[in-house]
Coordinates of C-alpha atoms in Angstrom, one line a residue:
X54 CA 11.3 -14.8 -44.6
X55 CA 10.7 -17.6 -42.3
X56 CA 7.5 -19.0 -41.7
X57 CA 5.9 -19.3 -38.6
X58 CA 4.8 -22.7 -37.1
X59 CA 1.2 -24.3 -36.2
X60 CA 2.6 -23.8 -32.7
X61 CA 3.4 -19.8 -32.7
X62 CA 0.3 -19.0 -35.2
X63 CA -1.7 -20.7 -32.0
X64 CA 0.1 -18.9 -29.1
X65 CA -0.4 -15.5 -30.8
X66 CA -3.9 -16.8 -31.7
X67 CA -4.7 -17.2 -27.7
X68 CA -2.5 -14.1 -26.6
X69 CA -4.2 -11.7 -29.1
X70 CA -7.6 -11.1 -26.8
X71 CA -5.8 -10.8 -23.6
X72 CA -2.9 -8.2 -25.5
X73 CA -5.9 -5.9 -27.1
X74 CA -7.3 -5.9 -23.4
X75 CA -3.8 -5.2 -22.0
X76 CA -3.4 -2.4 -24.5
X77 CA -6.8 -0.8 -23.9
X78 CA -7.1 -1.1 -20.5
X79 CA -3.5 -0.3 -18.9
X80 CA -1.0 0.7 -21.7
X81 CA -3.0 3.0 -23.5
X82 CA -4.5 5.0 -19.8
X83 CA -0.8 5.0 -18.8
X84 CA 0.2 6.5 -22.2
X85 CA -2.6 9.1 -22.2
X86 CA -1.7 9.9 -18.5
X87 CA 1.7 10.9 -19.1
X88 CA 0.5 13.1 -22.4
X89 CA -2.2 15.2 -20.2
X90 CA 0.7 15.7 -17.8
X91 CA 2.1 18.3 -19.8
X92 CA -1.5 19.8 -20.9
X93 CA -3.6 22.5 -18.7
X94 CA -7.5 23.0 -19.5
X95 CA -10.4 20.9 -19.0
X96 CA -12.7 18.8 -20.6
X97 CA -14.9 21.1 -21.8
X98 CA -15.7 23.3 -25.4
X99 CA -12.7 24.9 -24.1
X100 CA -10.3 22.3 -24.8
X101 CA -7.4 21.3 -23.2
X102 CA -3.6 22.6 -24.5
X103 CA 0.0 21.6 -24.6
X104 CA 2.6 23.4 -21.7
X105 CA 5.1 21.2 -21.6
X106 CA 6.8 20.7 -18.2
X107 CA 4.6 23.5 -16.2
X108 CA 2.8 20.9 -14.2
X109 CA 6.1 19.6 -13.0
X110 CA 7.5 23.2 -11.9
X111 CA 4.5 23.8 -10.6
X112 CA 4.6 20.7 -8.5
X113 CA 8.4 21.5 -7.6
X114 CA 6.8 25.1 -6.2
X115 CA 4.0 23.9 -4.3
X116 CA 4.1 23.8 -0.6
X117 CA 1.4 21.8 -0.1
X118 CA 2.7 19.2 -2.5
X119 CA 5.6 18.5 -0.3
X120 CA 3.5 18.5 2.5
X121 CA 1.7 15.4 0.6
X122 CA 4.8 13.4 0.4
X123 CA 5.6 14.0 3.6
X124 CA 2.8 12.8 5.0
X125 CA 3.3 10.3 2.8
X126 CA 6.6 8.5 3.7
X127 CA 5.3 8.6 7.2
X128 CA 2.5 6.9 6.5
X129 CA 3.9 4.4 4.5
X130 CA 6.7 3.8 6.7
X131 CA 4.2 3.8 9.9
X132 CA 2.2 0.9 7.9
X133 CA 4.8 -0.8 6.4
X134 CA 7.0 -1.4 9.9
X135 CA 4.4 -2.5 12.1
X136 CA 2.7 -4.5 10.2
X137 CA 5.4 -6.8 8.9
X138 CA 6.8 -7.5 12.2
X139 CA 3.8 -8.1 13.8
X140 CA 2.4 -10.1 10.7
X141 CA 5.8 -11.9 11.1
X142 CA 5.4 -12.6 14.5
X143 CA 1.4 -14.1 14.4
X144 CA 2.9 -16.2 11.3
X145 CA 5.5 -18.1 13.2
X146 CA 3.1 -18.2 16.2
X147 CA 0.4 -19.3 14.4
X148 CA 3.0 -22.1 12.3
X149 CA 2.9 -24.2 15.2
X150 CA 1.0 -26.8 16.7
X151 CA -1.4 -24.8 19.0
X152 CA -5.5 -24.7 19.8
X153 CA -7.6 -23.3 18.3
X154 CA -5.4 -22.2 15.2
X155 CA -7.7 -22.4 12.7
X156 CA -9.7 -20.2 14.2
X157 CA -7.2 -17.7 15.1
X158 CA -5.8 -17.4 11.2
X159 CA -9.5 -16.9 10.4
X160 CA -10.1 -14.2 12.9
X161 CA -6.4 -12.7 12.1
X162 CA -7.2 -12.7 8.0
X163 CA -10.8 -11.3 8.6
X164 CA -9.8 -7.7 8.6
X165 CA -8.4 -8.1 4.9
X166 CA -11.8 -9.1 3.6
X167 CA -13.9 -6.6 5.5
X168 CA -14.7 -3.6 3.4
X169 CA -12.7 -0.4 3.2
X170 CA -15.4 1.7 3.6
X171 CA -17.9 -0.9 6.1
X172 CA -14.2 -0.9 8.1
X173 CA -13.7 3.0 8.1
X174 CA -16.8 3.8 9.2
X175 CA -16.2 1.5 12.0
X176 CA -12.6 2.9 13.1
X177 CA -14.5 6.5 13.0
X178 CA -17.3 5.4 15.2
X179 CA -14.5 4.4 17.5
X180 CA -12.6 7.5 17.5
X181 CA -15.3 10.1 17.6
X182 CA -15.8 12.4 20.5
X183 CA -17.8 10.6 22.2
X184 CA -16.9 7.5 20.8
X185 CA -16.0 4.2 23.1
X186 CA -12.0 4.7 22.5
X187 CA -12.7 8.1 24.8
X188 CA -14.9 6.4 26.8
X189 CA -12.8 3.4 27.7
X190 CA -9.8 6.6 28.6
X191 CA -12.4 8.6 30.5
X192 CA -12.6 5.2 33.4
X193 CA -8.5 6.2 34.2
X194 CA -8.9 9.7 34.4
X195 CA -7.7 10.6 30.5
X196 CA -9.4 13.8 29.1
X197 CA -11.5 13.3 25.7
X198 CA -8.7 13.5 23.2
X199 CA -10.1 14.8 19.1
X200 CA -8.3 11.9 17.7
X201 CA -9.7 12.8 13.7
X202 CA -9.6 16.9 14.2
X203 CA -5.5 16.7 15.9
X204 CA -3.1 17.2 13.1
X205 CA -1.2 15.2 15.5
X206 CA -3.4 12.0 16.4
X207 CA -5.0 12.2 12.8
X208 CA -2.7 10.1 11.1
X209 CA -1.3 7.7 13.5
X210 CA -5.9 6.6 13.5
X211 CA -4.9 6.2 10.0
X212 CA -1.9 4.6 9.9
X213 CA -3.6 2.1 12.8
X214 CA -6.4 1.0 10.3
X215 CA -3.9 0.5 8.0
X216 CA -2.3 -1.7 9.9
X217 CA -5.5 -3.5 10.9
X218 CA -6.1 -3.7 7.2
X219 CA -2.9 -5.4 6.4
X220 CA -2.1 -7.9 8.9
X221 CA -4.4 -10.6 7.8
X222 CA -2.8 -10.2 4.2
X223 CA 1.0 -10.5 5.4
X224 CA 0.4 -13.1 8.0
X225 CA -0.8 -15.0 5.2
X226 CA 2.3 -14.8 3.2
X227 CA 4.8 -15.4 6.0
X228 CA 2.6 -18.7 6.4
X229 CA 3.1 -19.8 3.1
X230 CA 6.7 -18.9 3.4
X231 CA 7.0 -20.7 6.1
X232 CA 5.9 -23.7 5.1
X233 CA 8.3 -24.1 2.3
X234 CA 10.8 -24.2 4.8
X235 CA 12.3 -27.7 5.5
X236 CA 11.9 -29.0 8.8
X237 CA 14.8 -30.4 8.5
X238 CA 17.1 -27.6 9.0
X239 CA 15.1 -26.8 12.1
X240 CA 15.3 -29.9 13.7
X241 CA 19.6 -30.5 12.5
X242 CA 19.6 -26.9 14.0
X243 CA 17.7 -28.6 17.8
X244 CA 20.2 -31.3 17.5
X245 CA 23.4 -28.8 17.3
X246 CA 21.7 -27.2 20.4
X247 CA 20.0 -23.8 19.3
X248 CA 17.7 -22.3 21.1
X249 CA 14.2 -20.7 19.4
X250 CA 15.7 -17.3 18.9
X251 CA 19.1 -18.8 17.1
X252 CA 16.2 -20.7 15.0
X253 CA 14.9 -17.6 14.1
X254 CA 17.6 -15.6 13.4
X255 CA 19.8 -18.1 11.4
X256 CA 17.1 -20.4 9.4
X257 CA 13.5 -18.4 9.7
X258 CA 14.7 -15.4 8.3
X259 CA 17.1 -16.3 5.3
X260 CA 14.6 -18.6 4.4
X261 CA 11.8 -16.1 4.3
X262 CA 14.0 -13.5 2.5
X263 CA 11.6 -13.5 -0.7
X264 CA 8.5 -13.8 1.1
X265 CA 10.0 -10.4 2.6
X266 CA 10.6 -8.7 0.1
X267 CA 7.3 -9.8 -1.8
X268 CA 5.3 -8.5 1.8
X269 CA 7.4 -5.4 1.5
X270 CA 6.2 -4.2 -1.8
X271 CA 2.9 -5.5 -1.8
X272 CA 2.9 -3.2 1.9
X273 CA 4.1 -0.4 0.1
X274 CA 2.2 -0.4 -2.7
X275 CA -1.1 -0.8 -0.4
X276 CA -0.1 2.4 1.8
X277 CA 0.8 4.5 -1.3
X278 CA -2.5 3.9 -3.2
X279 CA -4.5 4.7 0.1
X280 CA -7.7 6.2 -0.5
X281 CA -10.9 5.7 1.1
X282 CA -9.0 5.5 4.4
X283 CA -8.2 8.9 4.1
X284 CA -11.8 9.9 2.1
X285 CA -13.7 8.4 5.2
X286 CA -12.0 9.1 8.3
X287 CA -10.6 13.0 8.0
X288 CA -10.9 14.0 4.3
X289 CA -7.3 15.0 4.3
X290 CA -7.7 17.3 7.0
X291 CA -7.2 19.0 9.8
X292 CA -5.1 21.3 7.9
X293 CA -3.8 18.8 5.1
X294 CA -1.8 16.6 8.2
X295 CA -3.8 13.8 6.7
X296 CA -3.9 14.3 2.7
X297 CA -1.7 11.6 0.8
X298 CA -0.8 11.2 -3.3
X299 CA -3.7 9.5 -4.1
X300 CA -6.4 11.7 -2.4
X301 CA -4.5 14.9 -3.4
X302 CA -4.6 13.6 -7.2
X303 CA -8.9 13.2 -6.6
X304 CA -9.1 16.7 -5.1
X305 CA -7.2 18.0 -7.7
X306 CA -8.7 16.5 -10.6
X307 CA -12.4 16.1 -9.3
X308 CA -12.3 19.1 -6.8
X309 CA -10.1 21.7 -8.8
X310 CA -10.7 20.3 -12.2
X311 CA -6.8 20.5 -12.5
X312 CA -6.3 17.8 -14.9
X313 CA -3.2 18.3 -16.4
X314 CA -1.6 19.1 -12.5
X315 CA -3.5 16.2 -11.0
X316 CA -2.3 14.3 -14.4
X317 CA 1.6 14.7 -13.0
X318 CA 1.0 13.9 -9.3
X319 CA -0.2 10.7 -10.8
X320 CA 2.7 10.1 -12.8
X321 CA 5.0 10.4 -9.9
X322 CA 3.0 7.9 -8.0
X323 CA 3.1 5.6 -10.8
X324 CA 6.6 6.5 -11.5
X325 CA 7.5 5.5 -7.7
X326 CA 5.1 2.8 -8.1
X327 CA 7.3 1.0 -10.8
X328 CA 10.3 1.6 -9.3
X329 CA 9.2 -0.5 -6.2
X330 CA 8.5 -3.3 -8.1
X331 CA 11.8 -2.9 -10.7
X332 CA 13.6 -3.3 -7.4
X333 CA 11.3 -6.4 -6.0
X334 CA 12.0 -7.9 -9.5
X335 CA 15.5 -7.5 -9.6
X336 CA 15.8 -8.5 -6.3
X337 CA 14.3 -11.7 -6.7
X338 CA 16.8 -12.2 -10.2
X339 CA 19.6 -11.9 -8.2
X340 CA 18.8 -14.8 -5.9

């Protein structure tokens, strides 16, 4: 058996803490996740016991499951399209040599730092009743409008702070992106006579295809683990037109004291979860 060098006994020596915490604190909740998946019962004298894929049928069966991923995919996709093109487009503005930009990527990033909850609050102090967004429509003649109690305008509030939320994060990115660009390309491309929007099309945008995809996950990702957005501003509601995977799994855990069901609505978040960034990663390998 070979032995192992000075040089490997010290890596493993300096990797051991951070592998036991790794283990503890991610691989084994992950592990034990998927196992209560396929258990019913509480945590109580009463146990918990094995039925095997039941939770997954059960999800398969459930209306208001599929009502959950609906809501969902259009709230990810609300999020995740708006906010990378206008991130996109307050990065390239912001890129140049203009006043006051300091200020403005400050102002821009400030939402990203700004509590969830402090923020929430906020956007439903805005939208209430008699709150200054249906104050400000009142002046043209618009009737009050119950933006949180609509199942229609409930979600497009929330994809909107989501979007608020996100912007200062992606314009970020596309700035650093950016700037790993050469100028050179840009000013061979001035000389050969292309406009701003050939610029964009033919040098900004290959060049920024990793920051894209990076923005994209990390977009997706944000919008599909969503929850005091939805906790603060409608509670799922009206009539479950707001309820997404992650506040679904609470209620069902902490509400129902469905462990075992809420257990499997996890694992298919964390399933989709992974998947997203399989694809980022292999993405990126391919390049």
């Amino acid at each position: 058996m070979k032995a192992l060098d000075n040089d490997t006994v010290a890596a493993w020596t300096f990797l051991t803490p951070a592998l036991i915490l790794l283990g503890l604190f991610i691989i084994w909740p992950i592990v034990y996740l998927f196992y209560l998946s396929f258990t019913a019962g509480s945590f109580t004298s009463s146990g918990i016991y094995w039925v095997g894929l039941k939770n997954y049928w059960r999800l398969l069966q459930n209306a208001d499951f599929w009502q959950v991923i609906f809501n969902t995919v259009y709230f990810t996709i609300g999020t995740l399209v708006p906010s990378l093109i206008i991130s996109l487009g307050l990065a390239v503005l912001l890129n140049r040599s203009i006043p006051i930009r300091g200020i403005l990527r400050s102002a821009y990033f400030l939402p990203s730092i700004i509590s969830v909850v402090a923020a929430g609050l906020g956007f439903r102090w805005l939208f209430q009743d008699t709150g200054p967004v249906n104050g400000f429509l009142s002046i043209y003649g618009i009737g009050k409008v119950s933006w949180l109690a609509d199942t229609f305008w409930a979600m497009p509030v929330i994809i909107l702070f989501s979007i608020w939320k996100q912007i200062g994060f992606n314009m970020v990115v596309f700035l650093a992106g950016l700037q790993a660009i050469p100028p050179s390309r840009y000013e061979a491309a001035e000389l050969d006579g292309a406009n701003d929007w050939q610029q964009f099309w033919h040098i900004t945008l290959p060049g920024l295809r990793s920051t894209l995809i990076f923005a994209t996950v990390t977009t997706a990702i944000f919008t599909l683990r969503s929850f005091e957005s939805v906790y603060i501003l409608t509670g799922g509601g009206p009539l479950n037109s707001t309820n997404l995977l992650v506040y679904y799994t609470y209620q069902e855990a902490f509400g129902q004291f469905d462990f075992g069901y809420a257990a499997a609505v996890a694992t298919i978040l964390l399933a989709v979860t992974l998947l997203l960034v399989y694809l980022q990663l292999k993405t990126w390998g391919d390049e």
